[in-house]
Amino acid sequence: MATPASAAEVFDKDGVRLCVDDAVATVTLTNPAKRNAQSPALWRALADAGRSLPGSVRVVVLRGEGKSFSAGLDRQAFTPEGFDGEPSFIDLARGSDEDLDAEIAAYQEAFTWWRRNDIVSIAAVQGHAIGAGFQLALACDLRVVAQDVQFAMRETSLGLVPDLTGTHPLVGLVGYARALEICATGRFVGAEEAERVGLANLAVPVEELDSAVRDLAGAVLAAPRSAVVETKALLRGAVGRGYEEQRVAERAAQARRLRDLAGLSD
């Protein structure tokens, strides 16, 4: 979704731009020349975007400039020299288990905040969304894709595993067997299949991507914020609860909403 002219720029650094327009924030990947390939610096900037959101924001749109959403990890990461000022992956592999775990955990922070209960995140995905790009799209609550989208989880093909929080939402969306097949083969998943199996909420022509995301954001904003926050928390918690536990959670959540509507909440 193109950033509205009325939006205020919060920051623009390391391939990430954050703009805020009242209740909608737009996070844009801004390196189209490299198909928005990702790096540790970009991941730190994405984590900063989450920490920089004003309390007024209810919807966060994630988009990539150019023909591709994100072609995944910048291959420079696999060279002996790595990125300037960063330890190479080879150097990391030579470190202790504790140091390696801490470094990967820091990378994951770029992918974790999108599911916070106080916001609804929408990924607008066009072109390639490969590896880390696929996982970044999966980090969001909702995905609207253009008809030219090409999802692929290529980590296994490189002798690695998906480690940027993508495995949990992928299994939740498409099930274990299909998730394993997608990851193990590294094949492309196009728009039609993505919509059919639940990876995408909506697939639209490329030229309609911005307007479709805008409409979806508007529909989310039409409901009272507190009700959306409570519903999101209820649905997210359902994954780890049994049927009876979820019934109890529903009753408790509805009681809070009724008291709030009646002006009886603390």
Tab-separated table of N, CA, C and O in Angstrom, residues 33-125:
chain	number	residue	atom	x	y	z
A	33	ALA	N	16.401	-2.229	-5.573
A	33	ALA	CA	17.484	-2.641	-6.465
A	33	ALA	C	18.000	-4.033	-6.108
A	33	ALA	O	18.472	-4.768	-6.977
A	34	LYS	N	17.897	-4.408	-4.834
A	34	LYS	CA	18.306	-5.748	-4.392
A	34	LYS	C	17.088	-6.588	-4.021
A	34	LYS	O	17.192	-7.544	-3.261
A	35	ARG	N	15.931	-6.216	-4.563
A	35	ARG	CA	14.669	-6.915	-4.290
A	35	ARG	C	14.419	-7.033	-2.781
A	35	ARG	O	13.926	-8.037	-2.287
A	36	ASN	N	14.801	-5.956	-2.072
A	36	ASN	CA	14.576	-5.873	-0.622
A	36	ASN	C	15.177	-7.065	0.125
A	36	ASN	O	14.565	-7.611	1.055
A	37	ALA	N	16.383	-7.448	-0.293
A	37	ALA	CA	17.106	-8.504	0.419
A	37	ALA	C	17.385	-8.053	1.846
A	37	ALA	O	17.544	-6.858	2.124
A	38	GLN	N	17.442	-9.001	2.758
A	38	GLN	CA	17.505	-8.686	4.184
A	38	GLN	C	18.906	-8.885	4.762
A	38	GLN	O	19.695	-9.691	4.272
A	39	SER	N	19.163	-8.136	5.822
A	39	SER	CA	20.457	-8.161	6.506
A	39	SER	C	20.223	-7.934	7.992
A	39	SER	O	19.131	-7.503	8.396
A	40	PRO	N	21.212	-8.189	8.837
A	40	PRO	CA	21.053	-7.895	10.273
A	40	PRO	C	20.703	-6.435	10.547
A	40	PRO	O	19.914	-6.153	11.451
A	41	ALA	N	21.270	-5.496	9.769
A	41	ALA	CA	20.939	-4.086	9.972
A	41	ALA	C	19.464	-3.828	9.683
A	41	ALA	O	18.792	-3.085	10.405
A	42	LEU	N	18.950	-4.450	8.622
A	42	LEU	CA	17.527	-4.307	8.302
A	42	LEU	C	16.672	-4.899	9.411
A	42	LEU	O	15.650	-4.328	9.797
A	43	TRP	N	17.092	-6.040	9.955
A	43	TRP	CA	16.317	-6.651	11.040
A	43	TRP	C	16.288	-5.752	12.268
A	43	TRP	O	15.259	-5.640	12.932
A	44	ARG	N	17.398	-5.094	12.578
A	44	ARG	CA	17.391	-4.172	13.715
A	44	ARG	C	16.444	-3.004	13.453
A	44	ARG	O	15.743	-2.538	14.367
A	45	ALA	N	16.426	-2.521	12.212
A	45	ALA	CA	15.526	-1.423	11.867
A	45	ALA	C	14.067	-1.856	11.972
A	45	ALA	O	13.208	-1.085	12.435
A	46	LEU	N	13.755	-3.088	11.554
A	46	LEU	CA	12.384	-3.590	11.695
A	46	LEU	C	11.986	-3.692	13.163
A	46	LEU	O	10.851	-3.354	13.537
A	47	ALA	N	12.897	-4.170	14.007
A	47	ALA	CA	12.615	-4.235	15.442
A	47	ALA	C	12.390	-2.839	16.003
A	47	ALA	O	11.488	-2.615	16.829
A	48	ASP	N	13.188	-1.865	15.545
A	48	ASP	CA	13.004	-0.477	15.984
A	48	ASP	C	11.645	0.061	15.564
A	48	ASP	O	11.031	0.854	16.289
A	49	ALA	N	11.178	-0.352	14.391
A	49	ALA	CA	9.861	0.097	13.934
A	49	ALA	C	8.775	-0.322	14.914
A	49	ALA	O	7.879	0.458	15.242
A	50	GLY	N	8.861	-1.555	15.386
A	50	GLY	CA	7.878	-2.018	16.360
A	50	GLY	C	7.932	-1.226	17.653
A	50	GLY	O	6.892	-0.905	18.247
A	51	ARG	N	9.132	-0.887	18.092
A	51	ARG	CA	9.283	-0.125	19.336
A	51	ARG	C	8.883	1.344	19.168
A	51	ARG	O	8.613	2.024	20.158
A	52	SER	N	8.849	1.822	17.922
A	52	SER	CA	8.603	3.239	17.660
A	52	SER	C	7.148	3.563	17.364
A	52	SER	O	6.817	4.730	17.112
A	53	LEU	N	6.272	2.589	17.363
A	53	LEU	CA	4.871	2.845	17.027
A	53	LEU	C	4.190	3.703	18.093
A	53	LEU	O	4.223	3.368	19.283
A	54	PRO	N	3.539	4.782	17.703
A	54	PRO	CA	2.745	5.553	18.662
A	54	PRO	C	1.550	4.741	19.146
A	54	PRO	O	1.088	3.818	18.471
A	55	GLY	N	1.041	5.087	20.310
A	55	GLY	CA	-0.099	4.366	20.869
A	55	GLY	C	-1.366	4.486	20.056
A	55	GLY	O	-2.289	3.686	20.225
A	56	SER	N	-1.423	5.463	19.151
A	56	SER	CA	-2.617	5.659	18.322
A	56	SER	C	-2.737	4.630	17.204
A	56	SER	O	-3.815	4.467	16.620
A	57	VAL	N	-1.660	3.927	16.905
A	57	VAL	CA	-1.658	3.012	15.764
A	57	VAL	C	-2.462	1.754	16.066
A	57	VAL	O	-2.268	1.101	17.087
A	58	ARG	N	-3.352	1.411	15.148
A	58	ARG	CA	-4.162	0.200	15.265
A	58	ARG	C	-3.845	-0.814	14.172
A	58	ARG	O	-3.988	-2.017	14.393
A	59	VAL	N	-3.441	-0.336	12.998
A	59	VAL	CA	-3.125	-1.206	11.865
A	59	VAL	C	-1.731	-0.872	11.377
A	59	VAL	O	-1.383	0.301	11.221
A	60	VAL	N	-0.935	-1.918	11.133
A	60	VAL	CA	0.400	-1.744	10.556
A	60	VAL	C	0.441	-2.473	9.223
A	60	VAL	O	0.189	-3.685	9.169
A	61	VAL	N	0.752	-1.744	8.169
A	61	VAL	CA	0.881	-2.314	6.833
A	61	VAL	C	2.364	-2.496	6.530
A	61	VAL	O	3.167	-1.578	6.711
A	62	LEU	N	2.732	-3.672	6.082
A	62	LEU	CA	4.102	-3.973	5.686
A	62	LEU	C	4.141	-4.160	4.181
A	62	LEU	O	3.378	-4.955	3.624
A	63	ARG	N	5.033	-3.437	3.514
A	63	ARG	CA	5.124	-3.510	2.054
A	63	ARG	C	6.575	-3.428	1.622
A	63	ARG	O	7.451	-3.048	2.411
A	64	GLY	N	6.831	-3.783	0.375
A	64	GLY	CA	8.167	-3.678	-0.192
A	64	GLY	C	8.132	-2.864	-1.470
A	64	GLY	O	7.258	-3.063	-2.311
A	65	GLU	N	9.082	-1.959	-1.621
A	65	GLU	CA	9.149	-1.166	-2.845
A	65	GLU	C	9.635	-2.032	-4.007
A	65	GLU	O	10.411	-2.975	-3.818
A	66	GLY	N	9.180	-1.687	-5.210
A	66	GLY	CA	9.660	-2.374	-6.395
A	66	GLY	C	8.846	-3.592	-6.764
A	66	GLY	O	7.700	-3.754	-6.342
A	67	LYS	N	9.462	-4.469	-7.540
A	67	LYS	CA	8.753	-5.615	-8.093
A	67	LYS	C	8.610	-6.772	-7.110
A	67	LYS	O	7.784	-7.663	-7.325
A	68	SER	N	9.418	-6.790	-6.057
A	68	SER	CA	9.384	-7.906	-5.110
A	68	SER	C	9.199	-7.409	-3.686
A	68	SER	O	9.756	-6.378	-3.299
A	69	PHE	N	8.462	-8.166	-2.918
A	69	PHE	CA	8.297	-7.892	-1.494
A	69	PHE	C	9.639	-8.045	-0.781
A	69	PHE	O	10.139	-7.109	-0.169
A	70	SER	N	10.243	-9.214	-0.865
A	70	SER	CA	11.599	-9.434	-0.344
A	70	SER	C	12.115	-10.771	-0.865
A	70	SER	O	11.476	-11.802	-0.663
A	71	ALA	N	13.294	-10.711	-1.494
A	71	ALA	CA	13.895	-11.921	-2.053
A	71	ALA	C	14.646	-12.729	-1.010
A	71	ALA	O	15.336	-13.691	-1.352
A	72	GLY	N	14.523	-12.360	0.265
A	72	GLY	CA	15.127	-13.150	1.330
A	72	GLY	C	16.442	-12.592	1.813
A	72	GLY	O	16.762	-11.424	1.612
A	73	LEU	N	17.215	-13.437	2.454
A	73	LEU	CA	18.483	-13.021	3.028
A	73	LEU	C	19.473	-12.630	1.938
A	73	LEU	O	19.632	-13.332	0.942
A	74	ASP	N	20.132	-11.492	2.145
A	74	ASP	CA	21.174	-11.047	1.228
A	74	ASP	C	22.285	-12.095	1.209
A	74	ASP	O	22.828	-12.454	2.258
A	75	ARG	N	22.630	-12.588	0.023
A	75	ARG	CA	23.617	-13.654	-0.091
A	75	ARG	C	25.005	-13.236	0.418
A	75	ARG	O	25.862	-14.086	0.643
A	76	GLN	N	25.214	-11.944	0.618
A	76	GLN	CA	26.482	-11.482	1.181
A	76	GLN	C	26.722	-12.081	2.562
A	76	GLN	O	27.858	-12.217	3.009
A	77	ALA	N	25.620	-12.470	3.231
A	77	ALA	CA	25.738	-13.065	4.563
A	77	ALA	C	26.532	-14.362	4.531
A	77	ALA	O	27.117	-14.759	5.546
A	78	PHE	N	26.565	-15.027	3.391
A	78	PHE	CA	27.224	-16.323	3.294
A	78	PHE	C	28.677	-16.223	2.831
A	78	PHE	O	29.355	-17.230	2.698
A	79	THR	N	29.132	-15.000	2.573
A	79	THR	CA	30.523	-14.821	2.179
A	79	THR	C	31.398	-14.741	3.425
A	79	THR	O	30.923	-14.395	4.510
A	80	PRO	N	32.703	-15.039	3.295
A	80	PRO	CA	33.590	-14.982	4.469
A	80	PRO	C	33.630	-13.615	5.129
A	80	PRO	O	33.756	-13.515	6.360
A	81	GLU	N	33.524	-12.546	4.314
A	81	GLU	CA	33.595	-11.206	4.897
A	81	GLU	C	32.263	-10.734	5.476
A	81	GLU	O	32.231	-9.854	6.341
A	82	GLY	N	31.160	-11.302	5.034
A	82	GLY	CA	29.855	-10.906	5.550
A	82	GLY	C	29.543	-9.451	5.246
A	82	GLY	O	29.941	-8.906	4.215
A	83	PHE	N	28.827	-8.805	6.162
A	83	PHE	CA	28.468	-7.397	6.010
A	83	PHE	C	29.450	-6.527	6.787
A	83	PHE	O	29.955	-6.936	7.843
A	84	ASP	N	29.685	-5.320	6.303
A	84	ASP	CA	30.585	-4.404	6.997
A	84	ASP	C	30.100	-4.164	8.426
A	84	ASP	O	28.922	-3.837	8.650
A	85	GLY	N	30.994	-4.339	9.376
A	85	GLY	CA	30.658	-4.073	10.769
A	85	GLY	C	29.839	-5.143	11.446
A	85	GLY	O	29.395	-4.968	12.581
A	86	GLU	N	29.608	-6.266	10.743
A	86	GLU	CA	28.812	-7.355	11.297
A	86	GLU	C	29.656	-8.632	11.323
A	86	GLU	O	30.474	-8.849	10.425
A	87	PRO	N	29.447	-9.494	12.311
A	87	PRO	CA	30.115	-10.807	12.254
A	87	PRO	C	29.528	-11.624	11.112
A	87	PRO	O	28.314	-11.601	10.872
A	88	SER	N	30.369	-12.302	10.355
A	88	SER	CA	29.871	-13.150	9.278
A	88	SER	C	29.186	-14.371	9.886
A	88	SER	O	29.398	-14.700	11.053
A	89	PHE	N	28.367	-15.034	9.088
A	89	PHE	CA	27.714	-16.247	9.577
A	89	PHE	C	28.753	-17.313	9.918
A	89	PHE	O	28.560	-18.118	10.820
A	90	ILE	N	29.856	-17.291	9.176
A	90	ILE	CA	30.936	-18.239	9.475
A	90	ILE	C	31.527	-17.954	10.850
A	90	ILE	O	31.777	-18.867	11.650
A	91	ASP	N	31.732	-16.666	11.159
A	91	ASP	CA	32.242	-16.291	12.478
A	91	ASP	C	31.262	-16.698	13.575
A	91	ASP	O	31.667	-17.188	14.640
A	92	LEU	N	29.982	-16.492	13.327
A	92	LEU	CA	28.969	-16.861	14.313
A	92	LEU	C	28.997	-18.365	14.579
A	92	LEU	O	28.872	-18.812	15.723
A	93	ALA	N	29.144	-19.135	13.511
A	93	ALA	CA	29.159	-20.592	13.654
A	93	ALA	C	30.334	-21.063	14.499
A	93	ALA	O	30.261	-22.116	15.145
A	94	ARG	N	31.411	-20.285	14.515
A	94	ARG	CA	32.589	-20.661	15.291
A	94	ARG	C	32.479	-20.274	16.756
A	94	ARG	O	33.307	-20.665	17.575
A	95	GLY	N	31.460	-19.494	17.101
A	95	GLY	CA	31.291	-19.048	18.475
A	95	GLY	C	30.634	-20.102	19.346
A	95	GLY	O	30.325	-21.220	18.905
A	96	SER	N	30.390	-19.730	20.591
A	96	SER	CA	29.761	-20.651	21.533
A	96	SER	C	28.288	-20.833	21.201
A	96	SER	O	27.681	-20.006	20.504
A	97	ASP	N	27.702	-21.905	21.719
A	97	ASP	CA	26.271	-22.149	21.527
A	97	ASP	C	25.452	-20.987	22.093
A	97	ASP	O	24.449	-20.582	21.499
A	98	GLU	N	25.869	-20.473	23.226
A	98	GLU	CA	25.137	-19.388	23.877
A	98	GLU	C	25.159	-18.125	23.025
A	98	GLU	O	24.135	-17.445	22.862
A	99	ASP	N	26.340	-17.794	22.482
A	99	ASP	CA	26.456	-16.594	21.653
A	99	ASP	C	25.650	-16.735	20.359
A	99	ASP	O	24.992	-15.783	19.916
A	100	LEU	N	25.709	-17.912	19.758
A	100	LEU	CA	24.967	-18.142	18.523
A	100	LEU	C	23.466	-18.061	18.774
A	100	LEU	O	22.717	-17.447	18.001
A	101	ASP	N	23.008	-18.652	19.857
A	101	ASP	CA	21.588	-18.601	20.202
A	101	ASP	C	21.142	-17.163	20.443
A	101	ASP	O	20.068	-16.751	19.981
A	102	ALA	N	21.952	-16.383	21.150
A	102	ALA	CA	21.601	-14.991	21.440
A	102	ALA	C	21.528	-14.157	20.163
A	102	ALA	O	20.654	-13.288	20.017
A	103	GLU	N	22.427	-14.425	19.216
A	103	GLU	CA	22.434	-13.664	17.964
A	103	GLU	C	21.189	-13.970	17.139
A	103	GLU	O	20.544	-13.055	16.606
A	104	ILE	N	20.829	-15.242	17.037
A	104	ILE	CA	19.628	-15.607	16.282
A	104	ILE	C	18.378	-15.047	16.966
A	104	ILE	O	17.453	-14.566	16.305
A	105	ALA	N	18.351	-15.073	18.299
A	105	ALA	CA	17.215	-14.503	19.029
A	105	ALA	C	17.076	-13.015	18.735
A	105	ALA	O	15.951	-12.499	18.596
A	106	ALA	N	18.208	-12.304	18.621
A	106	ALA	CA	18.164	-10.884	18.291
A	106	ALA	C	17.610	-10.672	16.884
A	106	ALA	O	16.817	-9.745	16.651
A	107	TYR	N	18.008	-11.535	15.933
A	107	TYR	CA	17.452	-11.435	14.585
A	107	TYR	C	15.937	-11.633	14.604
A	107	TYR	O	15.189	-10.945	13.903
A	108	GLN	N	15.472	-12.580	15.416
A	108	GLN	CA	14.046	-12.911	15.448
A	108	GLN	C	13.177	-11.760	15.948
A	108	GLN	O	11.977	-11.721	15.655
A	109	GLU	N	13.762	-10.818	16.690
A	109	GLU	CA	12.971	-9.703	17.219
A	109	GLU	C	12.323	-8.885	16.110
A	109	GLU	O	11.287	-8.250	16.316
A	110	ALA	N	12.914	-8.904	14.922
A	110	ALA	CA	12.322	-8.188	13.790
A	110	ALA	C	11.015	-8.816	13.342
A	110	ALA	O	10.195	-8.170	12.668
A	111	PHE	N	10.789	-10.072	13.712
A	111	PHE	CA	9.661	-10.852	13.205
A	111	PHE	C	8.587	-11.115	14.258
A	111	PHE	O	7.560	-11.710	13.936
A	112	THR	N	8.811	-10.708	15.502
A	112	THR	CA	7.908	-11.125	16.578
A	112	THR	C	6.821	-10.119	16.916
A	112	THR	O	5.731	-10.523	17.345
A	113	TRP	N	7.072	-8.823	16.731
A	113	TRP	CA	6.144	-7.829	17.260
A	113	TRP	C	4.893	-7.645	16.413
A	113	TRP	O	3.906	-7.048	16.871
A	114	TRP	N	4.874	-8.180	15.214
A	114	TRP	CA	3.745	-7.970	14.304
A	114	TRP	C	2.444	-8.593	14.813
A	114	TRP	O	1.355	-8.220	14.361
A	115	ARG	N	2.539	-9.549	15.738
A	115	ARG	CA	1.338	-10.219	16.251
A	115	ARG	C	0.907	-9.693	17.625
A	115	ARG	O	0.100	-10.319	18.310
A	116	ARG	N	1.455	-8.556	18.028
A	116	ARG	CA	1.001	-7.931	19.271
A	116	ARG	C	-0.511	-7.756	19.255
A	116	ARG	O	-1.106	-7.439	18.221
A	117	ASN	N	-1.142	-7.947	20.398
A	117	ASN	CA	-2.599	-7.883	20.447
A	117	ASN	C	-3.162	-6.494	20.185
A	117	ASN	O	-4.326	-6.352	19.795
A	118	ASP	N	-2.363	-5.444	20.401
A	118	ASP	CA	-2.889	-4.080	20.267
A	118	ASP	C	-2.870	-3.572	18.831
A	118	ASP	O	-3.338	-2.459	18.569
A	119	ILE	N	-2.344	-4.358	17.893
A	119	ILE	CA	-2.342	-3.962	16.483
A	119	ILE	C	-2.808	-5.133	15.622
A	119	ILE	O	-2.782	-6.279	16.049
A	120	VAL	N	-3.226	-4.810	14.402
A	120	VAL	CA	-3.452	-5.818	13.368
A	120	VAL	C	-2.477	-5.502	12.247
A	120	VAL	O	-2.458	-4.378	11.719
A	121	SER	N	-1.644	-6.475	11.890
A	121	SER	CA	-0.632	-6.261	10.856
A	121	SER	C	-1.066	-6.919	9.553
A	121	SER	O	-1.589	-8.035	9.541
A	122	ILE	N	-0.826	-6.200	8.452
A	122	ILE	CA	-1.224	-6.664	7.121
A	122	ILE	C	-0.006	-6.595	6.204
A	122	ILE	O	0.570	-5.515	6.012
A	123	ALA	N	0.389	-7.713	5.633
A	123	ALA	CA	1.470	-7.730	4.656
A	123	ALA	C	0.883	-7.594	3.259
A	123	ALA	O	-0.019	-8.344	2.879
A	124	ALA	N	1.379	-6.620	2.506
A	124	ALA	CA	1.015	-6.440	1.099
A	124	ALA	C	2.147	-7.028	0.277
A	124	ALA	O	3.236	-6.462	0.222
A	125	VAL	N	1.908	-8.183	-0.346
A	125	VAL	CA	3.006	-8.973	-0.906
A	125	VAL	C	2.870	-9.087	-2.420
A	125	VAL	O	1.869	-9.579	-2.930
